[in-house]
Short mmCIF file of C-alpha atoms and ligand atoms in Angstrom, two decimals:
data_model
loop_
_atom_site.label_atom_id
_atom_site.label_comp_id
_atom_site.label_asym_id
_atom_site.label_seq_id
_atom_site.Cartn_x
_atom_site.Cartn_y
_atom_site.Cartn_z
CA UNK A 25 -45.47 11.61 3.12
CA UNK A 26 -43.07 12.26 0.43
CA UNK A 27 -40.30 14.83 0.59
CA UNK A 28 -39.41 16.70 -2.27
CA UNK A 29 -35.79 16.89 -3.11
CA UNK A 30 -34.36 20.39 -3.17
CA UNK A 31 -34.08 22.06 -6.61
CA UNK A 32 -31.11 24.15 -7.34
CA UNK A 33 -31.38 27.71 -8.76
CA UNK A 34 -27.98 27.52 -9.92
CA UNK A 35 -27.83 25.95 -13.49
CA UNK A 36 -31.14 27.62 -14.44
CA UNK A 37 -30.81 30.13 -17.37
CA UNK A 38 -32.62 33.54 -17.64
CA UNK A 39 -35.41 31.98 -19.33
CA UNK A 40 -36.08 29.36 -16.75
CA UNK A 41 -35.69 32.03 -13.99
CA UNK A 42 -38.14 34.26 -15.66
CA UNK A 43 -40.78 31.54 -15.62
CA UNK A 44 -40.21 31.06 -12.10
CA UNK A 45 -40.48 34.74 -11.37
CA UNK A 46 -43.68 34.68 -13.24
CA UNK A 47 -45.02 31.87 -11.09
CA UNK A 48 -44.22 33.81 -7.93
CA UNK A 49 -46.13 36.86 -9.04
CA UNK A 50 -43.00 38.94 -8.75
CA UNK A 51 -42.09 41.65 -11.33
CA UNK A 52 -40.29 40.28 -14.20
CA UNK A 53 -37.02 42.19 -13.66
CA UNK A 54 -36.53 39.90 -10.50
CA UNK A 55 -35.24 37.36 -12.99
CA UNK A 56 -32.38 39.24 -14.27
CA UNK A 57 -31.50 40.40 -10.70
CA UNK A 58 -31.56 36.72 -9.75
CA UNK A 59 -29.58 35.68 -12.76
CA UNK A 60 -26.85 38.29 -12.02
CA UNK A 61 -26.61 37.45 -8.32
CA UNK A 62 -26.22 33.68 -9.16
CA UNK A 63 -23.45 34.02 -11.86
CA UNK A 64 -21.75 37.30 -11.90
CA UNK A 65 -22.31 37.82 -8.25
CA UNK A 66 -21.41 34.10 -7.33
CA UNK A 67 -23.85 34.03 -4.54
CA UNK A 68 -23.41 31.10 -2.35
CA UNK A 69 -26.89 31.00 -0.56
CA UNK A 70 -30.42 32.48 -1.42
CA UNK A 71 -30.09 34.48 1.85
CA UNK A 72 -27.16 36.13 0.67
CA UNK A 73 -28.89 37.77 -2.19
CA UNK A 74 -30.14 40.91 -0.46
CA UNK A 75 -31.38 42.59 -3.73
CA UNK A 76 -34.30 40.42 -3.48
CA UNK A 77 -37.18 40.97 -1.34
CA UNK A 78 -37.46 38.73 1.72
CA UNK A 79 -41.05 37.44 0.68
CA UNK A 80 -39.62 36.36 -2.65
CA UNK A 81 -36.72 34.61 -0.96
CA UNK A 82 -39.08 32.82 1.40
CA UNK A 83 -41.35 31.93 -1.56
CA UNK A 84 -38.37 30.17 -3.26
CA UNK A 85 -37.59 28.44 -0.14
CA UNK A 86 -40.99 27.09 0.35
CA UNK A 87 -41.08 25.82 -3.35
CA UNK A 88 -37.97 23.64 -2.16
CA UNK A 89 -35.42 25.86 -4.08
CA UNK A 90 -31.84 26.09 -2.72
CA UNK A 91 -28.72 27.61 -4.12
CA UNK A 92 -26.13 24.89 -4.01
CA UNK A 93 -22.52 25.25 -4.98
CA UNK A 94 -20.20 22.09 -4.86
CA UNK A 95 -18.48 22.28 -1.45
CA UNK A 96 -14.55 22.35 -1.45
CA UNK A 97 -14.04 19.26 0.69
CA UNK A 98 -10.36 19.09 0.34
CA UNK A 99 -7.55 21.29 -1.13
CA UNK A 100 -3.95 20.26 -2.45
CA UNK A 101 -1.34 22.72 -3.05
CA UNK A 102 1.44 21.98 -5.49
CA UNK A 103 4.85 23.47 -5.39
CA UNK A 104 4.22 25.08 -8.72
CA UNK A 105 1.19 27.09 -7.62
CA UNK A 106 -1.38 24.33 -8.80
CA UNK A 107 -4.34 23.63 -6.55
CA UNK A 108 -6.27 20.43 -6.84
CA UNK A 109 -9.77 20.79 -5.26
CA UNK A 110 -11.94 17.83 -4.22
CA UNK A 111 -15.56 18.92 -4.68
CA UNK A 112 -18.35 17.48 -2.84
CA UNK A 113 -21.75 17.14 -4.69
CA UNK A 114 -25.19 17.24 -3.18
CA UNK A 115 -25.32 13.39 -3.55
CA UNK A 116 -22.12 12.70 -1.85
CA UNK A 117 -20.18 11.88 -4.93
CA UNK A 118 -16.93 13.88 -5.62
CA UNK A 119 -15.13 15.26 -8.66
CA UNK A 120 -11.97 17.09 -8.89
CA UNK A 121 -11.19 20.74 -10.24
CA UNK A 122 -7.84 22.18 -10.73
CA UNK A 123 -6.45 25.76 -10.59
CA UNK A 124 -3.36 26.63 -12.59
CA UNK A 125 -1.95 30.21 -11.98
CA UNK A 126 0.06 31.11 -14.93
CA UNK A 127 -0.58 27.97 -16.78
CA UNK A 128 0.91 27.90 -20.43
CA UNK A 129 -2.07 25.98 -21.65
CA UNK A 130 0.60 24.79 -24.23
CA UNK A 131 0.74 28.00 -25.77
CA UNK A 132 4.18 29.04 -24.71
CA UNK A 133 5.12 25.45 -24.05
CA UNK A 134 8.92 26.26 -23.87
CA UNK A 135 9.13 24.99 -20.25
CA UNK A 136 10.22 28.43 -19.13
CA UNK A 137 9.25 29.34 -15.67
CA UNK A 138 6.15 31.53 -15.02
CA UNK A 139 6.84 35.07 -14.14
CA UNK A 140 7.07 36.61 -10.69
CA UNK A 141 4.92 34.70 -8.27
CA UNK A 142 5.03 36.89 -5.27
CA UNK A 143 3.41 35.21 -2.18
CA UNK A 144 0.45 37.19 -1.23
CA UNK A 145 -1.01 35.89 1.98
CA UNK A 146 -0.73 32.27 0.89
CA UNK A 147 -2.11 33.20 -2.41
CA UNK A 148 0.03 33.89 -5.63
CA UNK A 149 -0.19 36.48 -7.80
CA UNK A 150 -0.92 35.54 -11.40
CA UNK A 151 -1.28 37.17 -14.66
CA UNK A 152 -3.52 34.68 -15.96
CA UNK A 153 -5.08 31.58 -14.87
CA UNK A 154 -6.65 28.18 -16.13
CA UNK A 155 -9.32 26.28 -14.41
CA UNK A 156 -9.67 22.64 -15.38
CA UNK A 157 -13.16 21.52 -14.99
CA UNK A 158 -14.75 17.96 -14.75
CA UNK A 159 -17.82 16.91 -16.63
CA UNK A 160 -18.61 13.44 -15.16
CA UNK A 161 -18.07 11.46 -12.14
CA UNK A 162 -15.73 9.12 -13.37
CA UNK A 163 -15.32 8.21 -17.13
CA UNK A 164 -16.77 5.62 -19.54
CA UNK A 165 -14.16 6.04 -22.44
CA UNK A 166 -11.28 3.74 -20.88
CA UNK A 167 -8.25 5.29 -22.38
CA UNK A 168 -5.35 2.91 -21.33
CA UNK A 169 -2.98 5.52 -19.97
CA UNK A 170 -5.49 7.59 -17.92
CA UNK A 171 -6.05 7.23 -14.33
CA UNK A 172 -9.62 8.62 -14.31
CA UNK A 173 -10.58 5.73 -16.49
CA UNK A 174 -9.91 3.29 -13.75
CA UNK A 175 -12.91 4.68 -11.92
CA UNK A 176 -15.43 3.71 -14.54
CA UNK A 177 -18.52 6.03 -15.01
CA UNK A 178 -21.03 6.94 -12.17
CA UNK A 179 -22.96 9.92 -13.76
CA UNK A 180 -22.96 12.97 -15.79
CA UNK A 181 -22.61 16.39 -14.03
CA UNK A 182 -25.58 18.82 -13.96
CA UNK A 183 -25.10 22.46 -15.37
CA UNK A 184 -25.10 23.38 -11.60
CA UNK A 185 -22.24 21.19 -10.98
CA UNK A 186 -20.13 22.16 -13.81
CA UNK A 187 -20.82 26.02 -13.46
CA UNK A 188 -20.71 25.58 -9.76
CA UNK A 189 -17.06 24.09 -9.77
CA UNK A 190 -15.97 27.26 -11.48
CA UNK A 191 -17.76 29.81 -9.21
CA UNK A 192 -16.53 27.90 -6.16
CA UNK A 193 -12.82 28.15 -7.26
CA UNK A 194 -13.22 31.65 -8.24
CA UNK A 195 -14.67 32.51 -4.92
CA UNK A 196 -11.99 30.64 -3.16
CA UNK A 197 -9.17 32.17 -5.07
CA UNK A 198 -10.98 35.71 -4.58
CA UNK A 199 -11.00 36.44 -8.21
CA UNK A 200 -13.09 39.57 -8.99
CA UNK A 201 -14.50 40.68 -12.42
CA UNK A 202 -13.58 41.20 -15.13
CA UNK A 203 -12.60 37.67 -15.51
CA UNK A 204 -10.42 38.37 -18.78
CA UNK A 205 -7.38 36.53 -17.28
CA UNK A 206 -9.29 33.28 -16.44
CA UNK A 207 -9.27 30.40 -19.08
CA UNK A 208 -11.34 27.46 -18.72
CA UNK A 209 -10.59 23.90 -20.12
CA UNK A 210 -13.14 21.10 -19.87
CA UNK A 211 -10.38 18.63 -19.57
CA UNK A 212 -10.91 17.41 -16.03
CA UNK A 213 -12.76 14.07 -15.19
CA UNK A 214 -14.89 12.47 -17.93
CA UNK A 215 -15.73 12.86 -21.53
CA UNK A 216 -17.42 16.24 -21.87
CA UNK A 217 -19.11 15.05 -25.25
CA UNK A 218 -20.83 12.16 -23.51
CA UNK A 219 -22.59 14.89 -21.40
CA UNK A 220 -23.16 17.30 -24.35
CA UNK A 221 -26.42 19.26 -23.50
CA UNK A 222 -25.41 20.11 -19.97
CA UNK A 223 -21.89 20.95 -20.99
CA UNK A 224 -23.32 23.56 -23.71
CA UNK A 225 -25.76 24.97 -21.12
CA UNK A 226 -22.84 25.42 -18.73
CA UNK A 227 -20.87 27.22 -21.44
CA UNK A 228 -23.68 29.68 -22.26
CA UNK A 229 -24.09 30.29 -18.34
CA UNK A 230 -20.33 30.72 -17.88
CA UNK A 231 -20.12 33.29 -20.80
CA UNK A 232 -23.38 35.25 -20.41
CA UNK A 233 -23.66 35.01 -16.68
CA UNK A 234 -20.15 34.45 -14.96
CA UNK A 235 -18.54 36.58 -17.69
CA UNK A 236 -15.95 34.25 -19.15
CA UNK A 237 -15.51 34.95 -23.03
CA UNK A 238 -16.07 31.82 -25.14
CA UNK A 239 -12.76 32.48 -26.75
CA UNK A 240 -11.23 31.61 -23.59
CA UNK A 241 -12.86 28.18 -23.12
CA UNK A 242 -11.66 24.90 -24.63
CA UNK A 243 -13.35 21.58 -24.64
CA UNK A 244 -11.30 18.36 -24.97
CA UNK A 245 -12.67 15.32 -26.49
CA UNK A 246 -11.32 11.61 -26.95
CA UNK A 247 -13.29 11.75 -30.25
CA UNK A 248 -17.12 11.46 -29.91
CA UNK A 249 -17.39 12.33 -33.70
CA UNK A 250 -21.02 13.15 -33.94
CA UNK A 251 -20.77 15.75 -31.11
CA UNK A 252 -17.96 17.45 -32.91
CA UNK A 253 -20.34 18.03 -35.78
CA UNK A 254 -22.86 19.50 -33.17
CA UNK A 255 -20.43 21.76 -31.75
CA UNK A 256 -19.91 23.24 -35.09
CA UNK A 257 -23.39 24.41 -35.25
CA UNK A 258 -23.61 26.20 -31.82
CA UNK A 259 -23.90 29.95 -31.64
CA UNK A 260 -21.87 30.05 -28.39
CA UNK A 261 -19.04 27.52 -28.10
CA UNK A 262 -15.69 26.82 -26.64
CA UNK A 263 -12.76 26.15 -28.90
CA UNK A 264 -12.10 22.41 -29.77
CA UNK A 265 -9.17 20.16 -28.75
CA UNK A 266 -8.99 16.32 -29.80
CA UNK A 267 -7.05 13.99 -27.86
CA UNK A 268 -5.22 11.94 -30.73
CA UNK A 269 -2.35 10.18 -28.98
CA UNK A 270 -1.73 7.84 -31.96
CA UNK A 271 -1.35 8.51 -35.49
CA UNK A 272 -2.64 5.25 -36.96
CA UNK A 273 -5.74 3.16 -36.20
CA UNK A 274 -3.85 0.18 -35.05
CA UNK A 275 -2.19 1.80 -32.53
CA UNK A 276 -5.04 4.26 -31.44
CA UNK A 277 -7.43 1.20 -31.04
CA UNK A 278 -5.01 -0.22 -28.54
CA UNK A 279 -4.63 2.93 -26.26
CA UNK A 280 -8.19 4.44 -26.91
CA UNK A 281 -10.82 1.90 -27.41
CA UNK A 282 -13.17 4.68 -28.54
CA UNK A 283 -11.32 4.35 -31.81
CA UNK A 284 -13.14 1.22 -32.66
CA UNK A 285 -16.22 3.28 -32.79
CA UNK A 286 -15.01 6.30 -34.54
CA UNK A 287 -11.70 5.52 -36.35
CA UNK A 288 -9.13 8.34 -37.48
CA UNK A 289 -10.78 8.73 -40.82
CA UNK A 290 -14.17 9.74 -39.20
CA UNK A 291 -12.54 11.71 -36.63
CA UNK A 292 -10.08 13.50 -39.12
CA UNK A 293 -12.94 14.28 -41.41
CA UNK A 294 -14.92 15.81 -38.61
CA UNK A 295 -11.96 18.00 -37.74
CA UNK A 296 -11.59 19.20 -41.35
CA UNK A 297 -14.98 19.95 -41.70
CA UNK A 298 -15.30 21.93 -38.36
CA UNK A 299 -16.07 25.66 -39.07
CA UNK A 300 -13.26 27.60 -37.37
CA UNK A 301 -13.68 31.22 -36.57
CA UNK A 302 -11.20 33.98 -37.44
CA UNK A 303 -7.65 33.00 -36.19
CA UNK A 304 -9.05 30.00 -34.32
CA UNK A 305 -7.23 26.60 -34.52
CA UNK A 306 -7.88 23.14 -33.54
CA UNK A 307 -5.75 21.75 -30.85
CA UNK A 308 -4.57 18.14 -31.15
CA UNK A 309 -3.44 16.61 -27.84
CA UNK A 310 -0.85 13.67 -28.11
CA UNK A 311 0.10 12.07 -24.89
CA UNK A 312 3.70 10.58 -25.39
CA UNK A 313 4.33 7.16 -24.15
CA UNK A 314 7.79 5.65 -23.93
CA UNK A 315 8.57 3.18 -26.94
CA UNK A 316 4.83 3.22 -27.91
CA UNK A 317 4.14 6.38 -29.72
CA UNK A 318 7.04 8.57 -29.33
CA UNK A 319 9.36 7.66 -32.29
CA UNK A 320 10.20 9.80 -35.18
CA UNK A 321 8.27 7.52 -37.47
CA UNK A 322 5.14 8.32 -35.40
CA UNK A 323 5.78 12.03 -35.54
CA UNK A 324 6.03 11.84 -39.31
CA UNK A 325 2.77 9.94 -39.50
CA UNK A 326 1.14 12.51 -37.53
CA UNK A 327 2.31 15.27 -39.57
CA UNK A 328 0.63 13.45 -42.38
CA UNK A 329 -2.64 13.20 -40.58
CA UNK A 330 -2.91 16.80 -39.64
CA UNK A 331 -1.41 18.12 -43.04
CA UNK A 332 -3.74 21.26 -44.39
CA UNK A 333 -5.36 21.59 -40.98
CA UNK A 334 -5.43 24.82 -39.20
CA UNK A 335 -4.02 23.28 -36.13
CA UNK A 336 -1.44 22.91 -33.53
CA UNK A 337 -0.36 19.89 -31.51
CA UNK A 338 -0.10 20.14 -27.60
CA UNK A 339 2.43 17.20 -26.61
CA UNK A 340 1.97 15.90 -23.17
CA UNK A 341 4.44 13.62 -21.68
CA UNK A 342 2.72 10.74 -19.71
CA UNK A 343 2.14 11.73 -16.14
CA UNK A 344 2.30 8.36 -14.30
CA UNK A 345 -0.10 6.78 -11.91
CA UNK A 346 -0.70 3.46 -9.93
CA UNK A 347 -1.79 0.82 -12.31
CA UNK A 348 -0.81 2.77 -15.63
CA UNK A 349 1.29 0.39 -17.68
CA UNK A 350 3.12 2.91 -19.62
CA UNK A 351 6.26 4.99 -18.93
CA UNK A 352 7.26 8.55 -19.51
CA UNK A 353 9.35 9.21 -22.52
CA UNK A 354 12.73 10.77 -22.06
CA UNK A 355 13.22 14.48 -22.51
CA UNK A 356 15.24 13.93 -25.64
CA UNK A 357 12.33 12.00 -27.28
CA UNK A 358 9.75 14.63 -26.38
CA UNK A 359 11.98 17.41 -27.94
CA UNK A 360 12.87 15.28 -30.81
CA UNK A 361 9.12 14.64 -31.47
CA UNK A 362 8.44 18.33 -31.18
CA UNK A 363 11.29 19.11 -33.61
CA UNK A 364 10.00 16.72 -36.27
CA UNK A 365 6.61 18.56 -36.15
CA UNK A 366 7.87 22.03 -36.16
CA UNK A 367 10.26 21.15 -39.14
CA UNK A 368 7.28 19.93 -41.13
CA UNK A 369 5.40 23.16 -40.48
CA UNK A 370 3.11 21.97 -37.69
CA UNK A 371 3.02 24.26 -34.68
CA UNK A 372 3.94 21.91 -31.71
CA UNK A 373 3.96 22.80 -28.02
CA UNK A 374 4.98 20.70 -24.93
CA UNK A 375 2.66 21.10 -22.28
CA UNK A 376 4.40 21.58 -18.97
CA UNK A 377 3.13 19.01 -16.20
CA UNK A 378 1.17 21.12 -13.54
CA UNK A 379 0.79 19.64 -10.16
CA UNK A 380 2.29 16.22 -10.80
CA UNK A 381 3.33 16.32 -7.04
CA UNK A 382 -0.21 16.38 -5.92
CA UNK A 383 -1.77 14.17 -8.68
CA UNK A 384 -3.39 17.14 -10.36
CA UNK A 385 -1.85 16.81 -13.81
CA UNK A 386 -3.56 15.54 -16.92
CA UNK A 387 -4.93 11.98 -16.62
CA UNK A 388 -4.28 11.89 -12.84
CA UNK A 389 -7.63 13.07 -11.58
CA UNK A 390 -9.26 10.51 -9.53
CA UNK A 391 -11.16 10.68 -6.43
CA UNK A 392 -8.56 11.26 -3.59
CA UNK A 393 -10.27 8.90 -1.31
CA UNK A 394 -9.61 5.94 -3.64
CA UNK A 395 -6.23 7.06 -4.39
CA UNK A 396 -5.50 7.03 -0.60
CA UNK A 397 -6.62 3.40 -0.27
N1 SAH B 423 -12.06 13.07 -21.99
C1 SAH B 423 -11.44 14.17 -22.68
C2 SAH B 423 -10.98 15.36 -21.67
C3 SAH B 423 -10.32 14.72 -20.27
S1 SAH B 423 -8.68 14.05 -20.53
C4 SAH B 423 -10.25 13.78 -23.48
O1 SAH B 423 -9.92 12.66 -23.54
O2 SAH B 423 -9.83 14.79 -24.05
C5 SAH B 423 -7.63 15.51 -20.76
C6 SAH B 423 -6.32 15.23 -21.48
O3 SAH B 423 -5.36 14.46 -20.66
C7 SAH B 423 -6.49 14.41 -22.61
O4 SAH B 423 -5.87 14.94 -23.89
C8 SAH B 423 -5.94 13.12 -22.38
O5 SAH B 423 -5.30 12.50 -23.43
C9 SAH B 423 -4.75 13.40 -21.37
N2 SAH B 423 -4.32 12.39 -20.50
C10 SAH B 423 -5.14 11.38 -20.20
N3 SAH B 423 -4.33 10.51 -19.32
C11 SAH B 423 -2.91 11.20 -19.07
C12 SAH B 423 -1.89 10.80 -18.56
N4 SAH B 423 -1.73 9.87 -17.75
N5 SAH B 423 -0.80 11.63 -18.71
C13 SAH B 423 -0.96 12.89 -19.63
N6 SAH B 423 -2.11 13.08 -20.17
C14 SAH B 423 -3.18 12.43 -20.13
#
């Protein structure tokens, strides 16, 4: 006898739910009820959805449908309010998701402290917050300065696992709609553009279902050029960030081997051709590595590279990690690098490291179990 693996309702879109409801013989409005319960309502079990008649819920269960949200297995609290969640998936794999209250997302970038953070039964008040979402278990891209890279790639995350990270964190943080103060960045573990279809379906569910505006979502890529063109054709899409980290091919090949496949000319052409919306900018991320890419000369090369683009640069001082053979640059170099960009007319922001003390900062996400060993 074969046992069917459970099928997850989470991750299905309205069209798929409509087909399901038709099969069940229920009236078609049940599909939107279910859609609403799954995403806006962030239900965590089928039984919880009391708007649906019992017989429909039993029918779903009989068809091996479940409602499975990634389970928060562990939680690490940083002194700066950042929380790193270790999420357990149905197959036992784990990924990490990060909650950053009053994150500056590199917008303010002035290193100033976030505003009043009154303690509120162990939970901080916040004016806006950012959730950093993973797209894969591990990563295949192998950037030399990133801790996630040392894991290698296990598999892509499904839409239910991408959306589920967000709903799990929102539930845990007790965030109620409207969600205008919540930003999403697809900058956690993995290369989102190597899981393009699942990512884009998740983006649509997060916008149309969960209620997070597309203008509040950003996807970051190491430079998978064909998918940058694809993103430009999407009706609903997040903003685009590109991890640059080196201003010439020689250096970039060394730091980010993906540059051998798509070099800077191909990458920057795709960036120049990317159709921006009103007031939208492309973000370039640049991880500063001491004595490797942090000189004035590098900053000048970067200015030339982004000249004429509607863009801003987010500077990230390297977050160190075990087995990472690079060092964090001095504050003086970081500030000097920023000044060179700004003086040349390139908006440049220094991204505050968030949750470094709990290994939650950029490039530090790795299954905790492995960090501990
Ligand atoms: N794969 C995607 C998204 C995940 S990485 C990408 O490469 O963009 C998110 C950001 O963290 C990237 O800009 C990456 O360059 C940066 N990053 C990686 N390792 C880092 C480290 N050790 N310190 C600081 N930033 C790092």
